[in-house]
Amino acid sequence: MDFDTIAAISTPPGEGAIAIIRLSGDEAIQIADRIFYAKKRLNEAESHTIHYGHIKENNEVIEEVMVSVMRAPRTFTREDVVEINCHGGIVSVNRVLQLLLRTGARLAEPGEFTKRAFLNGRIDLSQAEAVMDLIRAKTDRAMGVALRQMDGNLSRLIRNLRQEILDALAQVEVNIDYPEYDDVEEMTQQMLLEKTRLVKASVEQLLQTAQQGKILREGLATAIIGRPNVGKSSLLNQLIQEDKAIVTDIAGTTRDIIEEYVNVRGVPLRLIDTAGIRETEDIVEKIGVERSRKALSEADFILLVLNQHEPLTKEDYALFEAASGQQFVVVLNKTDLEREMDLEEVYRLAGDHPVVLTSMVEEQGAIQLEEAIKKMFFEGEIDAGDATYVSNVRHIALLHQAQEALDAVISGVDMGMPVDIVQIDMTRAWDLLGEITGDSVQDELLDQLFNQFCLGK
Ligand code: GDP
């Protein structure tokens, strides 16, 4: 395909040791040559080589750079790609970019590099989305899921399913063409049913991974609740210490919220409002307040901490009530001290939810807690490290729709509908699955998807 040449800063904004400006398009090399000064012209350079030199504007050196030249088609976009490694601050990098824009390049839209990779057939849509997931991945596992998706694992699976559907549809055509055999209709229906059930089972299997996939991708929103001094901060610190939590700043809200991610045996916990837990001792007072109830209801998972050195209080009961209906683990802390709490009552309140005995000062119970958390969310399946997970919301929605279409096929056959009517639902399932890989997809959707990318990707 024929595209103009795009340019963007591909590294995160702000101060860094190096910044990379990426150019892609037919004229990428020529445009870079117009501002790059070195012994050799980039135009004469071999593909996949790197060159030292200077960027000049009106004969003045503005940057000292290393420039990589990569010729189509062995590049990310399948176009000619030039990457300029600058080592200056924001100002000089921006100056180089501006210069490129004045010498023939156009500023890339967010995600446009990846979009080109897709349009030029290098990757399919689910792989392109994986690129985005990879950028946003917050845990090793999330990264693993994205990497495998980028690898085309999911695409292969989906393509196989589509092939099955296509085979079935072809078979239907053939049978319709030879109506002279008596039992042809029955045979066709039988075959359709079998194939549809098969494909549906695979779709359902994929959907079963969706919840785990979502957890892997986004982390479980986790709240630590408990009365003052029961050991919430100690628990938080222990979790963080064990794992060297990844701390991210999310700016743009009224105050910066610090989110901490800890990886508990492969379960990424996104600890919400931990700052609040650290600072306010009045969480119990607030528990009755609608706002804090809302915060709790947004949690996917709750760690309810009790101090077993004291009897249960009415605040503790309130906490159980607030947590009810959610996934939670009871952490019965301070087991190094004498027990004053009615354990039977705690187990009664906990119901089916696990109760773990811990002593933060003696570092007891951490392993049991981790086990309980892992068991709650992954039941061992997570160890199958190379499983294909569906984690993307769009993919999940499409799989659900495909599942419905397949259901319609099954009930259509059951009700004895004519085959050509059933065919319509089968074709719909085929189309819906195709949207996952981008084999059947509309331009609008594409634009919307790629716009979610960061600039320069
Ligand atoms: P928070 O108010 O719920 O965050 O509680 P902290 O984690 O700040 O702990 C309150 C106090 O209890 C601190 O002095 C801790 O050292 C102490 N503490 C925490 N866990 C334990 C434990 O398991 N045993 C004992 N004896 N003290 C603990």
Tab-separated table of C-alpha atoms and ligand atoms in Angstrom:
chain	number	residue	atom	x	y	z
A	1	MET	CA	0.000	0.000	0.000
A	2	ASP	CA	1.019	3.565	-0.533
A	3	PHE	CA	1.251	5.821	2.484
A	4	ASP	CA	2.918	9.122	3.256
A	5	THR	CA	5.799	9.202	5.683
A	6	ILE	CA	4.920	9.580	9.336
A	7	ALA	CA	7.076	10.599	12.287
A	8	ALA	CA	6.683	10.648	16.048
A	9	ILE	CA	8.621	10.446	19.269
A	10	SER	CA	8.283	6.814	20.265
A	11	THR	CA	9.673	6.985	23.762
A	12	PRO	CA	7.635	8.267	26.737
A	13	PRO	CA	7.448	12.035	27.118
A	14	GLY	CA	9.735	13.633	29.648
A	15	GLU	CA	13.362	13.428	30.593
A	16	GLY	CA	15.153	10.204	29.718
A	17	ALA	CA	18.599	8.964	28.845
A	18	ILE	CA	17.608	8.609	25.220
A	19	ALA	CA	14.599	9.433	23.116
A	20	ILE	CA	13.723	7.739	19.869
A	21	ILE	CA	12.047	9.401	16.930
A	22	ARG	CA	10.568	6.966	14.490
A	23	LEU	CA	9.875	7.553	10.818
A	24	SER	CA	7.939	5.201	8.594
A	25	GLY	CA	6.962	5.421	4.944
A	26	ASP	CA	8.283	5.495	1.391
A	27	GLU	CA	10.332	8.602	2.006
A	28	ALA	CA	11.540	7.840	5.515
A	29	ILE	CA	15.168	7.444	4.510
A	30	GLN	CA	15.257	10.442	2.157
A	31	ILE	CA	13.664	12.731	4.708
A	32	ALA	CA	16.094	11.660	7.422
A	33	ASP	CA	18.971	12.223	5.013
A	34	ARG	CA	17.937	15.855	4.585
A	35	ILE	CA	18.777	16.666	8.179
A	36	PHE	CA	21.372	14.020	9.050
A	37	TYR	CA	25.068	14.681	8.598
A	38	ALA	CA	27.615	11.875	8.622
A	39	LYS	CA	30.287	10.312	6.454
A	40	LYS	CA	27.756	8.264	4.578
A	41	ARG	CA	24.306	9.023	3.221
A	42	LEU	CA	21.554	6.927	4.783
A	43	ASN	CA	20.307	6.353	1.275
A	44	GLU	CA	23.411	4.326	0.571
A	45	ALA	CA	23.297	2.468	3.856
A	46	GLU	CA	22.446	-1.191	4.002
A	47	SER	CA	19.264	-2.276	5.660
A	48	HIS	CA	19.317	-2.892	9.409
A	49	THR	CA	22.417	-0.865	10.106
A	50	ILE	CA	23.031	1.911	12.582
A	51	HIS	CA	24.914	5.149	11.920
A	52	TYR	CA	26.522	7.837	14.008
A	53	GLY	CA	26.184	11.472	13.043
A	54	HIS	CA	24.633	14.858	13.713
A	55	ILE	CA	21.331	16.545	13.089
A	56	LYS	CA	21.799	20.050	11.775
A	57	GLU	CA	19.457	22.946	11.282
A	58	ASN	CA	20.785	25.895	9.260
A	59	ASN	CA	24.274	24.466	9.638
A	60	GLU	CA	23.985	24.424	13.397
A	61	VAL	CA	24.312	21.078	15.158
A	62	ILE	CA	21.223	20.464	17.292
A	63	GLU	CA	21.690	16.823	18.199
A	64	GLU	CA	24.249	14.074	18.220
A	65	VAL	CA	22.476	10.912	17.151
A	66	MET	CA	22.570	7.247	16.230
A	67	VAL	CA	20.296	6.477	13.297
A	68	SER	CA	18.982	3.035	12.396
A	69	VAL	CA	17.974	2.319	8.841
A	70	MET	CA	15.551	-0.514	8.184
A	71	ARG	CA	14.246	-1.098	4.726
A	72	ALA	CA	10.891	-2.603	3.806
A	73	PRO	CA	9.613	-5.203	4.121
A	74	ARG	CA	11.550	-6.529	7.119
A	75	THR	CA	10.285	-3.826	9.497
A	76	PHE	CA	7.529	-3.378	12.026
A	77	THR	CA	5.341	-1.488	9.555
A	78	ARG	CA	6.618	-3.306	6.463
A	79	GLU	CA	7.617	0.129	5.187
A	80	ASP	CA	11.005	1.805	5.241
A	81	VAL	CA	11.668	2.730	8.855
A	82	VAL	CA	14.254	5.098	10.315
A	83	GLU	CA	14.805	5.435	14.029
A	84	ILE	CA	16.741	8.394	15.344
A	85	ASN	CA	18.202	7.861	18.795
A	86	CYS	CA	18.643	11.252	20.395
A	87	HIS	CA	20.232	11.676	23.754
A	88	GLY	CA	19.247	15.167	24.608
A	89	GLY	CA	16.388	16.566	26.605
A	90	ILE	CA	12.847	17.235	25.526
A	91	VAL	CA	13.691	20.476	23.783
A	92	SER	CA	16.259	19.147	21.360
A	93	VAL	CA	14.240	16.013	20.618
A	94	ASN	CA	11.248	18.149	19.788
A	95	ARG	CA	13.440	20.323	17.613
A	96	VAL	CA	14.527	17.288	15.616
A	97	LEU	CA	10.920	16.201	15.236
A	98	GLN	CA	9.831	19.666	14.121
A	99	LEU	CA	12.631	19.674	11.609
A	100	LEU	CA	11.467	16.355	10.189
A	101	LEU	CA	7.929	17.665	9.925
A	102	ARG	CA	9.197	20.641	7.970
A	103	THR	CA	11.242	18.468	5.625
A	104	GLY	CA	8.416	16.242	4.442
A	105	ALA	CA	7.183	13.981	7.212
A	106	ARG	CA	3.738	14.160	8.781
A	107	LEU	CA	3.131	13.806	12.513
A	108	ALA	CA	1.823	10.298	13.192
A	109	GLU	CA	-1.524	9.795	14.838
A	110	PRO	CA	-1.607	7.668	17.980
A	111	GLY	CA	-1.162	4.033	17.036
A	112	GLU	CA	-0.524	4.821	13.401
A	113	PHE	CA	2.678	2.778	13.193
A	114	THR	CA	0.866	-0.277	14.478
A	115	LYS	CA	-2.076	0.463	12.226
A	116	ARG	CA	0.237	0.400	9.247
A	117	ALA	CA	1.674	-2.898	10.404
A	118	PHE	CA	-1.889	-4.178	10.376
A	119	LEU	CA	-2.891	-2.607	7.064
A	120	ASN	CA	0.286	-3.853	5.421
A	121	GLY	CA	-0.593	-7.344	6.561
A	122	ARG	CA	2.242	-7.848	8.986
A	123	ILE	CA	0.035	-8.467	12.003
A	124	ASP	CA	-3.647	-9.127	12.505
A	125	LEU	CA	-5.956	-7.093	14.655
A	126	SER	CA	-5.725	-9.161	17.807
A	127	GLN	CA	-1.962	-8.939	17.521
A	128	ALA	CA	-2.153	-5.183	17.122
A	129	GLU	CA	-4.255	-5.010	20.238
A	130	ALA	CA	-1.676	-7.132	21.984
A	131	VAL	CA	0.893	-4.453	21.235
A	132	MET	CA	-1.301	-2.051	23.126
A	133	ASP	CA	-1.732	-4.485	25.978
A	134	LEU	CA	1.989	-4.936	26.144
A	135	ILE	CA	2.520	-1.228	26.589
A	136	ARG	CA	-0.003	-1.190	29.383
A	137	ALA	CA	0.924	-4.486	30.994
A	138	LYS	CA	1.477	-4.056	34.688
A	139	THR	CA	2.585	-7.497	35.688
A	140	ASP	CA	4.824	-10.158	34.244
A	141	ARG	CA	1.860	-12.373	33.601
A	142	ALA	CA	-0.120	-9.702	31.848
A	143	MET	CA	2.911	-9.228	29.671
A	144	GLY	CA	3.044	-12.958	29.012
A	145	VAL	CA	-0.582	-12.991	27.926
A	146	ALA	CA	-0.006	-10.045	25.617
A	147	LEU	CA	3.154	-11.532	24.185
A	148	ARG	CA	1.461	-14.801	23.374
A	149	GLN	CA	-1.395	-12.938	21.763
A	150	MET	CA	1.089	-10.926	19.755
A	151	ASP	CA	2.598	-14.184	18.734
A	152	GLY	CA	-0.697	-15.002	17.104
A	153	ASN	CA	-1.823	-17.737	19.492
A	154	LEU	CA	-5.352	-16.454	19.745
A	155	SER	CA	-5.480	-15.674	16.042
A	156	ARG	CA	-4.551	-19.214	15.142
A	157	LEU	CA	-7.235	-20.597	17.392
A	158	ILE	CA	-9.871	-18.276	15.976
A	159	ARG	CA	-8.828	-19.006	12.408
A	160	ASN	CA	-9.163	-22.736	13.036
A	161	LEU	CA	-12.661	-22.229	14.373
A	162	ARG	CA	-13.607	-20.133	11.384
A	163	GLN	CA	-12.261	-22.835	9.115
A	164	GLU	CA	-14.464	-25.393	10.877
A	165	ILE	CA	-17.485	-23.197	10.290
A	166	LEU	CA	-16.533	-22.665	6.682
A	167	ASP	CA	-16.180	-26.416	6.173
A	168	ALA	CA	-19.624	-26.951	7.624
A	169	LEU	CA	-21.108	-24.270	5.409
A	170	ALA	CA	-19.441	-25.769	2.350
A	171	GLN	CA	-20.777	-29.157	3.271
A	172	VAL	CA	-24.266	-27.736	3.525
A	173	GLU	CA	-23.923	-26.301	0.025
A	174	VAL	CA	-22.807	-29.629	-1.372
A	175	ASN	CA	-25.653	-31.481	0.271
A	176	ILE	CA	-28.178	-28.959	-0.957
A	177	ASP	CA	-26.849	-29.516	-4.449
A	178	TYR	CA	-27.469	-33.253	-4.271
A	179	PRO	CA	-30.984	-33.518	-2.946
A	180	GLU	CA	-31.592	-36.765	-4.797
A	181	TYR	CA	-30.318	-38.786	-1.855
A	182	ASP	CA	-33.146	-39.477	0.545
A	183	ASP	CA	-31.500	-38.911	3.873
A	184	VAL	CA	-29.492	-35.903	2.786
A	185	GLU	CA	-31.429	-33.443	4.887
A	186	GLU	CA	-31.038	-35.455	8.039
A	187	MET	CA	-27.334	-35.962	7.353
A	188	THR	CA	-26.826	-32.254	6.797
A	189	GLN	CA	-28.528	-31.389	10.034
A	190	GLN	CA	-26.556	-33.964	11.942
A	191	MET	CA	-23.293	-32.696	10.536
A	192	LEU	CA	-24.238	-29.092	11.290
A	193	LEU	CA	-25.112	-29.948	14.843
A	194	GLU	CA	-21.860	-31.748	15.447
A	195	LYS	CA	-19.683	-29.026	13.994
A	196	THR	CA	-21.581	-26.279	15.737
A	197	ARG	CA	-21.308	-27.999	19.098
A	198	LEU	CA	-17.605	-28.452	18.558
A	199	VAL	CA	-16.998	-24.815	17.690
A	200	LYS	CA	-19.261	-23.665	20.502
A	201	ALA	CA	-17.325	-25.737	23.017
A	202	SER	CA	-14.095	-24.042	21.942
A	203	VAL	CA	-15.662	-20.607	22.147
A	204	GLU	CA	-16.913	-21.392	25.633
A	205	GLN	CA	-13.518	-22.637	26.663
A	206	LEU	CA	-11.997	-19.374	25.520
A	207	LEU	CA	-14.640	-17.417	27.378
A	208	GLN	CA	-13.822	-19.318	30.538
A	209	THR	CA	-10.335	-17.894	30.389
A	210	ALA	CA	-11.774	-14.412	30.050
A	211	GLN	CA	-12.246	-13.727	33.730
A	212	GLN	CA	-8.727	-14.840	34.488
A	213	GLY	CA	-7.505	-12.987	31.456
A	214	LYS	CA	-9.088	-9.806	32.719
A	215	ILE	CA	-7.514	-10.296	36.114
A	216	LEU	CA	-4.139	-10.871	34.525
A	217	ARG	CA	-4.517	-7.801	32.410
A	218	GLU	CA	-5.864	-5.315	34.872
A	219	GLY	CA	-5.033	-6.733	38.237
A	220	LEU	CA	-7.602	-7.463	40.913
A	221	ALA	CA	-8.804	-4.297	42.549
A	222	THR	CA	-8.026	-5.131	46.146
A	223	ALA	CA	-9.091	-3.327	49.303
A	224	ILE	CA	-7.555	-3.958	52.708
A	225	ILE	CA	-10.093	-3.187	55.409
A	226	GLY	CA	-10.107	-3.464	59.192
A	227	ARG	CA	-10.307	-1.487	62.384
A	228	PRO	CA	-7.394	0.751	63.370
A	229	ASN	CA	-4.274	-1.049	64.543
A	230	VAL	CA	-5.292	-4.526	63.495
A	231	GLY	CA	-2.312	-4.726	61.136
A	232	LYS	CA	-3.480	-3.475	57.739
A	233	SER	CA	-0.345	-1.469	57.008
A	234	SER	CA	1.814	-4.324	58.207
A	235	LEU	CA	-0.004	-6.656	55.846
A	236	LEU	CA	0.368	-4.225	52.994
A	237	ASN	CA	4.060	-3.820	53.680
A	238	GLN	CA	4.543	-7.533	53.879
A	239	LEU	CA	2.836	-8.072	50.550
A	240	ILE	CA	4.866	-5.315	48.992
A	241	GLN	CA	8.164	-6.435	50.460
A	242	GLU	CA	7.738	-9.972	49.268
A	243	ASP	CA	7.202	-8.829	45.781
A	244	LYS	CA	8.802	-5.443	45.250
A	245	ALA	CA	5.551	-3.900	44.211
A	246	ILE	CA	5.325	-1.941	41.045
A	247	VAL	CA	4.190	1.534	41.936
A	248	THR	CA	2.516	3.654	39.345
A	249	ASP	CA	1.356	7.208	39.526
A	250	ILE	CA	-1.889	7.907	37.848
A	251	ALA	CA	-2.063	11.604	37.290
A	252	GLY	CA	-4.966	13.642	36.112
A	253	THR	CA	-7.343	13.110	38.977
A	254	THR	CA	-7.939	15.727	41.648
A	255	ARG	CA	-5.089	14.239	43.598
A	256	ASP	CA	-2.577	11.750	42.364
A	257	ILE	CA	-3.635	8.273	43.285
A	258	ILE	CA	-0.847	5.893	43.958
A	259	GLU	CA	-1.636	2.413	42.864
A	260	GLU	CA	0.467	-0.449	43.984
A	261	TYR	CA	0.620	-3.760	42.232
A	262	VAL	CA	1.724	-6.857	44.012
A	263	ASN	CA	2.045	-10.205	42.391
A	264	VAL	CA	0.772	-12.956	44.655
A	265	ARG	CA	1.654	-16.266	43.037
A	266	GLY	CA	0.704	-14.936	39.669
A	267	VAL	CA	-2.386	-13.110	40.867
A	268	PRO	CA	-1.792	-9.413	40.300
A	269	LEU	CA	-3.394	-7.436	43.090
A	270	ARG	CA	-4.019	-3.790	42.421
A	271	LEU	CA	-4.213	-2.351	45.903
A	272	ILE	CA	-6.759	0.416	45.859
A	273	ASP	CA	-6.720	3.459	48.044
A	274	THR	CA	-3.815	2.140	50.014
A	275	ALA	CA	-2.749	5.678	50.746
A	276	GLY	CA	-6.062	6.104	52.514
A	277	ILE	CA	-5.502	3.008	54.552
A	278	ARG	CA	-2.129	4.247	55.621
A	279	GLU	CA	-3.243	7.681	56.637
A	280	THR	CA	-6.740	7.438	57.964
A	281	GLU	CA	-7.496	5.564	61.075
A	282	ASP	CA	-11.142	6.265	60.724
A	283	ILE	CA	-11.975	3.797	58.010
A	284	VAL	CA	-14.493	2.138	60.299
A	285	GLU	CA	-16.225	5.402	61.002
A	286	LYS	CA	-16.424	5.909	57.298
A	287	ILE	CA	-17.669	2.438	56.610
A	288	GLY	CA	-21.250	3.492	57.154
A	289	VAL	CA	-20.773	6.334	54.754
A	290	GLU	CA	-22.070	5.679	51.309
A	291	ARG	CA	-18.864	6.736	49.671
A	292	SER	CA	-16.666	4.177	51.320
A	293	ARG	CA	-19.237	1.506	50.648
A	294	LYS	CA	-18.965	2.444	47.019
A	295	ALA	CA	-15.189	2.116	47.149
A	296	LEU	CA	-15.630	-1.332	48.610
A	297	SER	CA	-18.154	-2.300	45.990
A	298	GLU	CA	-15.639	-1.377	43.317
A	299	ALA	CA	-13.164	-3.834	44.753
A	300	ASP	CA	-12.844	-7.244	43.125
A	301	PHE	CA	-11.300	-8.619	46.233
A	302	ILE	CA	-11.149	-7.693	49.914
A	303	LEU	CA	-8.651	-8.540	52.609
A	304	LEU	CA	-10.596	-8.233	55.851
A	305	VAL	CA	-8.160	-7.935	58.741
A	306	LEU	CA	-9.074	-8.734	62.351
A	307	ASN	CA	-7.023	-8.599	65.539
A	308	GLN	CA	-7.611	-11.886	67.318
A	309	HIS	CA	-6.064	-10.453	70.479
A	310	GLU	CA	-9.303	-8.543	70.988
A	311	PRO	CA	-12.922	-9.695	71.050
A	312	LEU	CA	-15.064	-9.047	67.987
A	313	THR	CA	-16.559	-5.578	68.012
A	314	LYS	CA	-19.609	-4.215	66.294
A	315	GLU	CA	-17.296	-2.513	63.819
A	316	ASP	CA	-15.960	-5.923	62.865
A	317	TYR	CA	-19.495	-7.089	62.232
A	318	ALA	CA	-20.071	-3.997	60.089
A	319	LEU	CA	-16.993	-4.897	58.053
A	320	PHE	CA	-18.274	-8.398	57.412
A	321	GLU	CA	-21.539	-6.929	56.315
A	322	ALA	CA	-19.811	-4.475	54.002
A	323	ALA	CA	-17.781	-7.278	52.448
A	324	SER	CA	-20.680	-9.660	52.010
A	325	GLY	CA	-21.426	-10.583	48.443
A	326	GLN	CA	-17.806	-9.972	47.452
A	327	GLN	CA	-14.786	-12.190	47.279
A	328	PHE	CA	-12.848	-11.834	50.489
A	329	VAL	CA	-10.314	-13.504	52.719
A	330	VAL	CA	-10.348	-13.009	56.482
A	331	VAL	CA	-6.907	-12.322	57.882
A	332	LEU	CA	-6.876	-13.160	61.569
A	333	ASN	CA	-3.823	-11.292	62.742
A	334	LYS	CA	-1.658	-11.099	65.856
A	335	THR	CA	-1.663	-14.832	66.546
A	336	ASP	CA	1.529	-14.307	68.531
A	337	LEU	CA	-0.648	-12.708	71.194
A	338	GLU	CA	-3.234	-14.378	73.335
A	339	ARG	CA	-6.541	-15.143	71.671
A	340	GLU	CA	-9.464	-13.062	72.872
A	341	MET	CA	-11.602	-13.514	69.811
A	342	ASP	CA	-14.348	-16.099	69.376
A	343	LEU	CA	-12.921	-18.126	66.487
A	344	GLU	CA	-16.099	-20.085	65.878
A	345	GLU	CA	-17.986	-16.860	65.431
A	346	VAL	CA	-15.364	-15.658	62.938
A	347	TYR	CA	-15.707	-18.847	60.910
A	348	ARG	CA	-19.465	-18.474	61.026
A	349	LEU	CA	-19.246	-14.894	59.772
A	350	ALA	CA	-16.745	-15.886	57.096
A	351	GLY	CA	-18.984	-18.634	55.726
A	352	ASP	CA	-17.345	-20.102	52.623
A	353	HIS	CA	-14.611	-17.509	52.574
A	354	PRO	CA	-11.146	-18.549	53.681
A	355	VAL	CA	-9.812	-17.553	57.105
A	356	VAL	CA	-6.050	-17.287	57.443
A	357	LEU	CA	-4.188	-16.967	60.730
A	358	THR	CA	-1.240	-14.604	60.625
A	359	SER	CA	1.265	-12.864	62.777
A	360	MET	CA	2.825	-9.948	60.999
A	361	VAL	CA	5.487	-9.453	63.653
A	362	GLU	CA	6.553	-13.083	63.542
A	363	GLU	CA	6.012	-13.260	59.809
A	364	GLN	CA	3.683	-16.204	60.146
A	365	GLY	CA	0.897	-17.118	57.761
A	366	ALA	CA	2.134	-15.311	54.665
A	367	ILE	CA	2.404	-18.521	52.676
A	368	GLN	CA	-1.080	-19.656	53.699
A	369	LEU	CA	-2.476	-16.279	52.728
A	370	GLU	CA	-0.831	-16.393	49.322
A	371	GLU	CA	-2.109	-19.910	48.768
A	372	ALA	CA	-5.630	-18.884	49.709
A	373	ILE	CA	-5.547	-15.967	47.288
A	374	LYS	CA	-4.180	-18.031	44.469
A	375	LYS	CA	-6.692	-20.800	45.037
A	376	MET	CA	-9.514	-18.333	45.022
A	377	PHE	CA	-8.737	-17.006	41.587
A	378	PHE	CA	-6.825	-19.572	39.676
A	379	GLU	CA	-7.389	-23.052	41.043
A	380	GLY	CA	-4.111	-24.243	39.628
A	381	GLU	CA	-4.992	-23.560	36.001
A	382	ILE	CA	-2.676	-20.631	35.856
A	383	ASP	CA	0.304	-22.950	35.941
A	384	ALA	CA	-0.440	-23.972	32.403
A	385	GLY	CA	1.847	-21.159	31.389
A	386	ASP	CA	1.236	-21.346	27.672
A	387	ALA	CA	-2.548	-21.351	27.765
A	388	THR	CA	-4.262	-18.838	25.536
A	389	TYR	CA	-6.170	-16.277	27.520
A	390	VAL	CA	-8.766	-13.915	26.216
A	391	SER	CA	-8.292	-10.695	28.074
A	392	ASN	CA	-9.463	-8.061	25.694
A	393	VAL	CA	-12.947	-6.672	26.349
A	394	ARG	CA	-13.719	-6.391	22.659
A	395	HIS	CA	-12.746	-9.994	22.043
A	396	ILE	CA	-14.845	-11.171	24.962
A	397	ALA	CA	-17.911	-9.338	23.671
A	398	LEU	CA	-17.449	-10.813	20.190
A	399	LEU	CA	-17.030	-14.311	21.583
A	400	HIS	CA	-20.264	-13.926	23.529
A	401	GLN	CA	-22.075	-12.836	20.382
A	402	ALA	CA	-20.598	-15.720	18.423
A	403	GLN	CA	-21.741	-18.055	21.163
A	404	GLU	CA	-25.287	-16.726	20.801
A	405	ALA	CA	-25.193	-17.177	17.043
A	406	LEU	CA	-24.036	-20.767	17.486
A	407	ASP	CA	-26.831	-21.344	19.985
A	408	ALA	CA	-29.261	-20.077	17.394
A	409	VAL	CA	-27.881	-22.604	14.909
A	410	ILE	CA	-28.401	-25.438	17.372
A	411	SER	CA	-31.920	-24.455	18.334
A	412	GLY	CA	-32.741	-23.802	14.673
A	413	VAL	CA	-31.783	-27.355	13.748
A	414	ASP	CA	-33.615	-28.688	16.782
A	415	MET	CA	-36.773	-26.903	15.748
A	416	GLY	CA	-36.436	-28.298	12.253
A	417	MET	CA	-35.856	-24.980	10.531
A	418	PRO	CA	-34.807	-25.121	6.870
A	419	VAL	CA	-31.073	-25.380	6.454
A	420	ASP	CA	-30.728	-22.147	4.537
A	421	ILE	CA	-32.144	-20.243	7.508
A	422	VAL	CA	-29.765	-21.934	9.913
A	423	GLN	CA	-26.970	-21.084	7.528
A	424	ILE	CA	-27.508	-17.397	8.222
A	425	ASP	CA	-26.700	-17.766	11.922
A	426	MET	CA	-23.708	-19.923	11.104
A	427	THR	CA	-22.390	-17.247	8.780
A	428	ARG	CA	-22.945	-14.651	11.475
A	429	ALA	CA	-20.807	-16.644	13.895
A	430	TRP	CA	-18.136	-16.810	11.236
A	431	ASP	CA	-18.264	-13.040	10.744
A	432	LEU	CA	-18.144	-12.285	14.453
A	433	LEU	CA	-15.099	-14.456	15.008
A	434	GLY	CA	-13.492	-12.756	12.044
A	435	GLU	CA	-13.831	-9.419	13.749
A	436	ILE	CA	-11.473	-10.588	16.460
A	437	THR	CA	-8.646	-11.104	14.028
A	438	GLY	CA	-9.719	-8.220	11.841
A	439	ASP	CA	-10.495	-10.462	8.882
A	440	SER	CA	-13.931	-8.919	8.785
A	441	VAL	CA	-13.857	-5.479	10.246
A	442	GLN	CA	-14.899	-1.953	9.446
A	443	ASP	CA	-12.740	1.117	8.988
A	444	GLU	CA	-14.455	3.084	11.725
A	445	LEU	CA	-13.713	0.426	14.291
A	446	LEU	CA	-10.112	0.358	13.155
A	447	ASP	CA	-9.683	4.081	13.647
A	448	GLN	CA	-11.276	3.886	17.052
A	449	LEU	CA	-9.036	1.023	18.097
A	450	PHE	CA	-5.773	2.463	16.937
A	451	ASN	CA	-6.532	5.836	18.429
A	452	GLN	CA	-6.261	4.264	21.861
A	453	PHE	CA	-2.583	3.709	21.316
A	454	CYS	CA	0.018	6.077	22.562
A	455	LEU	CA	1.686	8.437	20.212
A	456	GLY	CA	4.664	6.995	18.390
A	457	LYS	CA	3.536	3.401	18.602
B	1	GDP	P1	-3.274	-0.706	60.895
B	1	GDP	O1	-3.697	0.470	61.694
B	1	GDP	O2	-4.408	-1.684	60.735
B	1	GDP	O3	-2.644	-0.371	59.593
B	1	GDP	O4	-2.217	-1.506	61.771
B	1	GDP	P2	-0.631	-1.495	61.700
B	1	GDP	O5	-0.160	-2.404	60.645
B	1	GDP	O6	-0.164	-0.097	61.661
B	1	GDP	O7	-0.292	-2.157	63.081
B	1	GDP	C1	-0.679	-1.575	64.285
B	1	GDP	C2	0.252	-2.053	65.369
B	1	GDP	O8	0.127	-3.454	65.573
B	1	GDP	C3	1.709	-1.813	65.056
B	1	GDP	O9	2.372	-1.416	66.242
B	1	GDP	C4	2.204	-3.169	64.604
B	1	GDP	O10	3.577	-3.364	64.865
B	1	GDP	C5	1.369	-4.093	65.417
B	1	GDP	N1	1.153	-5.378	64.773
B	1	GDP	C6	0.817	-5.615	63.500
B	1	GDP	N2	0.725	-6.944	63.290
B	1	GDP	C7	0.992	-7.552	64.435
B	1	GDP	C8	1.062	-8.924	64.852
B	1	GDP	O11	0.838	-9.868	64.110
B	1	GDP	N3	1.381	-9.172	66.162
B	1	GDP	C9	1.623	-8.149	67.036
B	1	GDP	N4	1.943	-8.475	68.279
B	1	GDP	N5	1.591	-6.864	66.685
B	1	GDP	C10	1.270	-6.559	65.401
